[in-house]
Coordinates of C-alpha atoms and ligand atoms in Angstrom, one line a residue:
M1 CA 0.0 0.0 0.0
T2 CA 1.2 3.5 -0.7
T3 CA 2.2 5.4 2.4
P4 CA 0.8 9.0 2.8
Q5 CA 3.5 11.7 2.6
Q6 CA 2.6 13.3 5.9
K7 CA 3.8 13.4 9.5
I8 CA 3.1 10.5 11.8
G9 CA 4.0 12.3 15.1
S10 CA 7.0 10.1 15.9
G11 CA 7.8 12.0 19.1
F12 CA 11.3 12.6 17.8
G13 CA 12.5 15.9 16.3
A14 CA 15.4 18.0 14.9
R15 CA 17.5 17.6 18.1
S16 CA 17.0 13.9 18.5
T17 CA 20.2 11.9 18.0
A18 CA 20.9 8.5 16.4
E19 CA 21.3 7.1 19.9
D20 CA 17.9 8.5 20.9
V21 CA 16.0 6.9 18.0
L22 CA 17.7 3.5 18.6
H23 CA 16.7 3.4 22.3
G24 CA 15.3 0.0 23.1
I25 CA 16.1 -1.4 19.6
D26 CA 18.3 -4.4 19.4
L27 CA 20.0 -4.9 16.0
S28 CA 22.0 -8.1 17.0
G29 CA 22.2 -10.4 14.0
K30 CA 21.3 -7.7 11.5
L31 CA 23.7 -6.6 8.7
A32 CA 23.8 -3.0 7.5
I33 CA 25.7 -1.5 4.6
V34 CA 26.5 2.2 5.0
T35 CA 28.1 3.9 2.0
G36 CA 30.4 6.7 3.1
G37 CA 30.1 5.3 6.6
Y38 CA 33.5 6.7 7.6
S39 CA 32.9 10.5 7.5
G40 CA 30.3 13.0 8.8
L41 CA 26.8 11.6 9.1
G42 CA 27.9 8.2 7.8
L43 CA 30.4 7.7 10.5
E44 CA 27.8 8.6 13.2
T45 CA 25.4 6.2 11.5
T46 CA 28.0 3.4 11.6
R47 CA 28.8 4.0 15.2
A48 CA 25.1 4.0 16.3
L49 CA 24.1 0.9 14.3
A50 CA 27.2 -1.0 15.6
R51 CA 26.4 0.1 19.2
A52 CA 22.9 -1.3 18.8
G53 CA 24.4 -4.7 17.8
A54 CA 24.4 -4.6 14.0
H55 CA 27.3 -5.8 11.9
V56 CA 28.1 -2.8 9.6
V57 CA 29.9 -3.0 6.3
V58 CA 31.5 0.2 5.2
P59 CA 32.4 0.3 1.5
A60 CA 35.0 3.0 1.1
R61 CA 36.5 5.0 -1.7
R62 CA 39.5 5.6 0.6
R63 CA 40.1 2.3 2.4
D64 CA 43.0 3.6 4.6
V65 CA 40.9 6.6 5.8
A66 CA 38.0 4.3 6.5
H67 CA 40.1 1.9 8.5
E68 CA 41.4 4.8 10.6
A69 CA 37.9 6.1 11.2
V70 CA 36.0 2.9 12.0
G71 CA 38.8 0.3 12.7
A72 CA 38.3 0.5 16.4
I73 CA 34.5 0.0 16.3
S74 CA 33.6 -3.5 17.1
G75 CA 31.4 -5.2 14.4
V76 CA 32.5 -3.0 11.5
E77 CA 34.1 -4.3 8.3
V78 CA 35.6 -2.1 5.6
D79 CA 35.6 -2.9 1.9
E80 CA 36.4 -1.0 -1.3
L81 CA 33.9 0.9 -3.4
D82 CA 34.0 3.9 -5.7
L83 CA 30.4 4.8 -6.6
A84 CA 31.6 6.8 -9.6
D85 CA 33.1 3.7 -11.1
L86 CA 30.6 1.0 -12.2
D87 CA 33.3 -1.7 -12.3
S88 CA 34.1 -0.9 -8.7
V89 CA 30.4 -1.2 -7.8
H90 CA 30.1 -4.5 -9.6
Q91 CA 33.2 -5.9 -7.9
F92 CA 32.1 -4.9 -4.5
A93 CA 28.7 -6.4 -5.0
E94 CA 30.2 -9.6 -6.3
R95 CA 32.5 -9.9 -3.3
F96 CA 29.5 -9.3 -1.0
L97 CA 27.2 -11.7 -2.8
D98 CA 29.9 -14.4 -2.7
S99 CA 29.9 -14.1 1.1
G100 CA 26.4 -15.5 1.1
R101 CA 25.1 -13.1 3.7
D102 CA 21.7 -11.4 3.7
I103 CA 21.3 -7.6 4.0
D104 CA 18.8 -6.1 6.4
I105 CA 19.7 -2.4 5.9
V106 CA 21.3 -0.4 3.1
I107 CA 21.9 3.3 3.8
N108 CA 22.9 5.1 0.6
N109 CA 24.6 7.9 2.5
A110 CA 27.8 8.7 0.5
G111 CA 27.7 11.8 -1.6
I112 CA 29.5 14.8 -3.0
M113 CA 28.1 18.4 -3.1
A114 CA 28.6 21.4 -5.4
C115 CA 31.9 20.2 -6.8
P116 CA 33.5 21.9 -9.8
E117 CA 32.4 20.4 -13.1
T118 CA 33.8 16.8 -13.1
R119 CA 33.2 14.0 -15.6
V120 CA 33.3 10.3 -14.6
G121 CA 32.7 7.0 -16.3
F122 CA 31.1 7.6 -19.7
G123 CA 31.4 11.3 -19.4
W124 CA 28.7 11.5 -16.7
E125 CA 28.3 14.6 -14.5
A126 CA 29.9 13.5 -11.2
Q127 CA 27.2 14.5 -8.7
F128 CA 24.5 12.6 -10.6
A129 CA 26.8 9.7 -11.2
T130 CA 28.1 9.4 -7.6
N131 CA 25.0 10.3 -5.6
H132 CA 22.4 8.6 -7.8
L133 CA 23.7 6.2 -10.5
G134 CA 26.3 4.5 -8.3
H135 CA 23.7 3.8 -5.6
Y136 CA 21.2 2.7 -8.2
A137 CA 23.7 0.2 -9.5
L138 CA 24.8 -0.9 -6.1
V139 CA 21.2 -1.7 -4.8
N140 CA 20.3 -3.5 -8.0
R141 CA 23.5 -5.6 -8.0
L142 CA 23.0 -6.4 -4.3
W143 CA 19.3 -7.2 -4.8
P144 CA 19.4 -11.0 -4.2
A145 CA 20.9 -10.4 -0.7
I146 CA 18.6 -7.4 0.0
A147 CA 15.5 -9.5 -1.0
R148 CA 16.6 -12.3 1.4
G149 CA 16.9 -9.7 4.3
R150 CA 13.4 -8.3 3.7
G151 CA 14.6 -5.0 5.3
R152 CA 15.0 -1.4 4.3
V153 CA 16.9 0.7 1.8
V154 CA 17.4 4.3 2.8
S155 CA 18.7 7.0 0.5
V156 CA 20.1 10.2 2.0
S157 CA 18.8 13.1 -0.1
S158 CA 18.7 16.8 0.9
V159 CA 16.5 19.8 1.1
G160 CA 18.7 20.7 -1.8
H161 CA 16.4 18.6 -4.0
R162 CA 14.4 21.9 -4.3
R163 CA 17.2 23.3 -6.5
S164 CA 16.3 21.1 -9.5
G165 CA 14.1 18.4 -10.8
I166 CA 15.5 15.9 -13.3
R167 CA 16.7 17.8 -16.3
W168 CA 15.5 15.4 -18.9
E169 CA 16.7 17.5 -21.8
D170 CA 20.3 17.9 -20.4
M171 CA 20.8 15.6 -17.5
Q172 CA 24.6 15.5 -17.9
F173 CA 25.0 19.3 -18.1
E174 CA 26.4 19.3 -21.6
R175 CA 25.0 22.8 -22.2
G176 CA 26.6 24.5 -19.2
Y177 CA 27.2 23.5 -15.7
D178 CA 25.7 24.9 -12.4
K179 CA 27.1 23.1 -9.3
W180 CA 23.9 23.7 -7.2
E181 CA 21.6 22.7 -9.9
A182 CA 23.6 19.5 -10.4
Y183 CA 23.4 18.8 -6.6
G184 CA 19.7 19.5 -6.7
Q185 CA 19.1 17.1 -9.6
A186 CA 21.2 14.4 -7.9
K187 CA 19.3 14.8 -4.6
T188 CA 15.9 14.8 -6.4
A189 CA 17.1 11.5 -8.0
N190 CA 17.7 10.0 -4.5
V191 CA 14.1 10.7 -3.6
L192 CA 12.6 9.4 -6.9
F193 CA 14.8 6.3 -6.5
A194 CA 13.2 5.5 -3.1
V195 CA 9.7 6.1 -4.5
H196 CA 10.2 3.6 -7.4
L197 CA 12.2 1.1 -5.5
D198 CA 9.5 0.9 -2.9
A199 CA 6.9 0.3 -5.5
L200 CA 9.0 -2.5 -7.1
A201 CA 10.3 -4.1 -3.9
R202 CA 7.4 -3.9 -1.4
D203 CA 5.9 -7.2 -2.5
A204 CA 9.2 -8.9 -1.7
G205 CA 9.0 -7.3 1.8
V206 CA 11.7 -4.7 1.2
R207 CA 10.7 -1.0 1.8
A208 CA 12.6 2.2 0.7
F209 CA 12.8 5.6 2.2
S210 CA 14.6 8.9 1.5
L211 CA 15.4 11.8 3.8
H212 CA 16.9 15.2 4.5
P213 CA 19.3 14.9 7.5
G214 CA 19.4 18.6 8.4
G215 CA 22.3 21.0 7.9
I216 CA 25.5 19.8 9.5
M217 CA 29.1 21.0 9.2
T218 CA 31.0 18.0 7.7
P219 CA 33.7 17.5 5.0
L220 CA 30.7 17.6 2.5
Q221 CA 31.3 21.4 2.3
R222 CA 34.9 20.8 1.1
H223 CA 34.2 22.3 -2.4
L224 CA 32.6 25.5 -1.1
P225 CA 34.7 28.7 -0.9
R226 CA 34.7 30.1 2.6
Q227 CA 33.2 33.4 1.3
E228 CA 30.2 31.5 -0.1
M229 CA 29.5 30.0 3.3
V230 CA 29.9 33.4 5.0
A231 CA 27.5 34.9 2.5
A232 CA 25.0 32.1 3.3
G233 CA 25.2 33.0 7.0
W234 CA 26.6 29.5 7.9
I235 CA 29.9 30.6 9.3
D236 CA 31.7 33.8 10.3
E237 CA 35.0 35.1 8.7
E238 CA 37.0 32.9 11.1
G239 CA 35.0 29.8 10.1
N240 CA 32.9 29.5 13.3
P241 CA 29.4 28.1 12.8
L242 CA 26.7 30.8 13.0
D243 CA 23.5 29.2 12.0
P244 CA 21.7 27.9 15.1
S245 CA 19.6 25.5 13.0
F246 CA 22.7 23.5 12.2
K247 CA 22.7 20.0 13.8
T248 CA 25.5 18.1 15.3
P249 CA 26.6 14.9 13.4
E250 CA 24.9 12.8 16.0
Q251 CA 21.6 14.7 15.4
G252 CA 22.3 14.7 11.6
A253 CA 22.5 10.9 11.6
A254 CA 19.3 10.4 13.5
T255 CA 16.8 10.6 10.6
Q256 CA 18.5 8.0 8.4
V257 CA 18.9 5.7 11.4
W258 CA 15.3 6.2 12.3
A259 CA 14.2 5.5 8.7
A260 CA 16.3 2.4 8.7
T261 CA 15.2 0.9 12.0
S262 CA 12.1 2.4 13.5
P263 CA 9.2 0.1 14.2
Q264 CA 7.1 3.3 13.8
L265 CA 7.6 2.8 10.0
E266 CA 6.5 -0.8 9.9
G267 CA 4.4 -1.5 6.8
M268 CA 5.3 2.0 5.3
G269 CA 7.7 3.1 2.5
G270 CA 8.3 5.2 -0.5
V271 CA 8.3 8.5 1.6
Y272 CA 10.7 11.3 2.2
C273 CA 11.6 12.0 5.9
E274 CA 13.1 14.9 7.9
D275 CA 13.7 15.5 11.6
C276 CA 12.9 11.8 12.4
D277 CA 9.4 11.9 10.9
I278 CA 7.8 11.7 7.5
A279 CA 7.9 15.1 5.9
E280 CA 5.0 17.2 4.5
V281 CA 4.6 18.1 0.8
V282 CA 5.2 21.7 0.1
T283 CA 5.0 23.6 -3.2
D284 CA 7.9 23.6 -5.7
D285 CA 8.6 27.3 -5.0
A286 CA 8.4 27.0 -1.2
Q287 CA 11.5 28.0 0.9
G288 CA 12.7 25.8 3.7
M289 CA 11.9 22.2 4.6
G290 CA 9.4 19.7 3.2
V291 CA 9.4 17.6 0.0
R292 CA 8.6 19.1 -3.4
P293 CA 6.1 17.4 -5.7
H294 CA 8.6 17.0 -8.5
A295 CA 10.7 14.6 -6.2
I296 CA 7.9 12.2 -5.3
D297 CA 6.1 12.0 -8.6
P298 CA 5.6 8.3 -9.4
G299 CA 5.8 8.9 -13.2
Q300 CA 9.1 10.7 -12.9
A301 CA 10.3 8.0 -10.6
A302 CA 9.5 5.2 -13.1
R303 CA 11.1 7.2 -15.9
L304 CA 14.3 7.8 -13.9
W305 CA 14.5 4.1 -13.1
T306 CA 14.2 3.1 -16.8
L307 CA 16.9 5.7 -17.7
S308 CA 19.2 4.6 -14.9
A309 CA 18.8 1.0 -16.0
E310 CA 19.8 2.0 -19.6
L311 CA 22.8 4.0 -18.4
T312 CA 24.2 1.5 -15.9
G313 CA 23.1 -1.7 -17.7
V314 CA 21.7 -3.2 -14.5
N315 CA 18.1 -3.7 -13.4
A316 CA 17.0 -6.2 -10.8
F317 CA 13.4 -5.8 -11.8
P318 CA 13.2 -6.2 -15.6
E319 CA 9.8 -5.8 -17.2
P320 CA 8.2 -9.1 -18.1
R321 CA 8.5 -9.6 -21.9
Ligands
NAP401 N1 26.1 17.7 5.8 C1 24.9 18.3 5.5 O1 24.6 19.4 5.9 C2 24.0 17.5 4.6 C3 22.8 18.1 4.3 C4 21.9 17.5 3.4 C5 22.2 16.3 2.9 N2 23.4 15.7 3.2 C6 23.7 14.4 2.6 O2 24.3 13.5 3.6 C7 25.1 12.6 3.0 C8 26.4 12.4 3.9 O3 27.0 13.7 3.8 P1 28.1 14.2 4.9 O4 27.7 15.5 5.3 O5 28.3 13.1 5.9 O6 29.4 14.3 4.0 P2 30.9 13.7 4.1 O7 31.4 13.8 5.5 O8 31.7 14.4 3.0 O9 30.8 12.2 3.8 C9 30.5 11.7 2.5 C10 31.0 10.3 2.3 O10 30.8 9.9 1.0 C11 31.9 9.3 0.5 N3 32.0 9.4 -1.0 C12 32.1 10.5 -1.8 N4 32.2 10.1 -3.1 C13 32.3 8.8 -3.1 C14 32.5 7.8 -4.1 N5 32.7 8.1 -5.4 N6 32.4 6.5 -3.8 C15 32.3 6.1 -2.5 N7 32.1 7.0 -1.5 C16 32.1 8.3 -1.8 C17 33.0 10.1 1.1 O11 34.3 9.4 1.0 P3 35.7 10.2 0.9 O12 35.8 10.9 2.3 O13 36.7 9.1 0.7 O14 35.6 11.2 -0.2 C18 32.5 10.2 2.5 O15 32.9 9.1 3.2 C19 25.4 13.0 1.6 O16 24.6 12.2 0.7 C20 24.9 14.5 1.6 O17 24.4 14.9 0.3 C21 24.3 16.3 4.0

């Protein structure tokens, strides 16, 4: 059944932490994959899931950095994965599938934001390729293990999805690049991916969610000139945080951990969350939080799925002939 895109009154909020939302939840015997689980929100997610008893696999673009960040956390395993490289995605998935284990939780958390124009793979724009296409291919490749786990797939989007819908006429920015539009398109794609995956996977007992984690100072901002963050009112000239709405990484990890584990979401899926609750729909030109209609449109979601399948050459749910 389709889940309404409206608040459920979870009792958690913007200041809840990953530890708060896991209170009383035992993840012993569960296996989670957290992409980018060695920096920023991903690192806090890895810590919280492992503390609750889960075995966490952290596929990393920089294995040495990942080992340094999570090596001392019990129940965490590091592997290699570059989401911008389809061969690397394929190889990681093959290694994982060969291990014969089931997957209970996938958190598509890794991402890049507002980078200078960069081309990867077949000349794809890097934010769309890394944030969306890499995760699309990963989940489809891992599908046999995800299906056996009958769990959840959570995609970390952003309020930045409001900056752009899918640019069907120029998805790869061949007619001029805008770093924020490219981030917006990629984050819209994360939401649409969850909408369509949920529709395809729910009969198999797997549910999908997307979310905005909040604003959190992490290495994600590495491509932004300081002056741009000063102008946005995020930091002062010395680099000190100014915006009181910014969350700590522990608070920033809470919504994805809630979406991945909360019994409050049992039987639900396909929805976009924020502040540890399902978000409300707002208009496309609205400022602030909420999900825009362009990001949850089922027709757009199906169209993006078909296109992603063509681009990556992988689809765990082929149409019957
Ligand atoms: N922080 C915020 O305010 C905020 C707001 C809204 C949404 N988000 C979303 O939250 C997610 C996590 O962001 P964060 O703030 O925690 O950022 P972060 O600290 O920069 O972490 C991002 C992670 O993604 C990994 N990654 C990047 N490119 C990759 C690739 N090609 N293959 C594999 N892994 C790759 C990074 O690995 P390396 O370190 O090796 O590059 C890093 O571990 C992102 O999807 C972001 O869009 C964040």
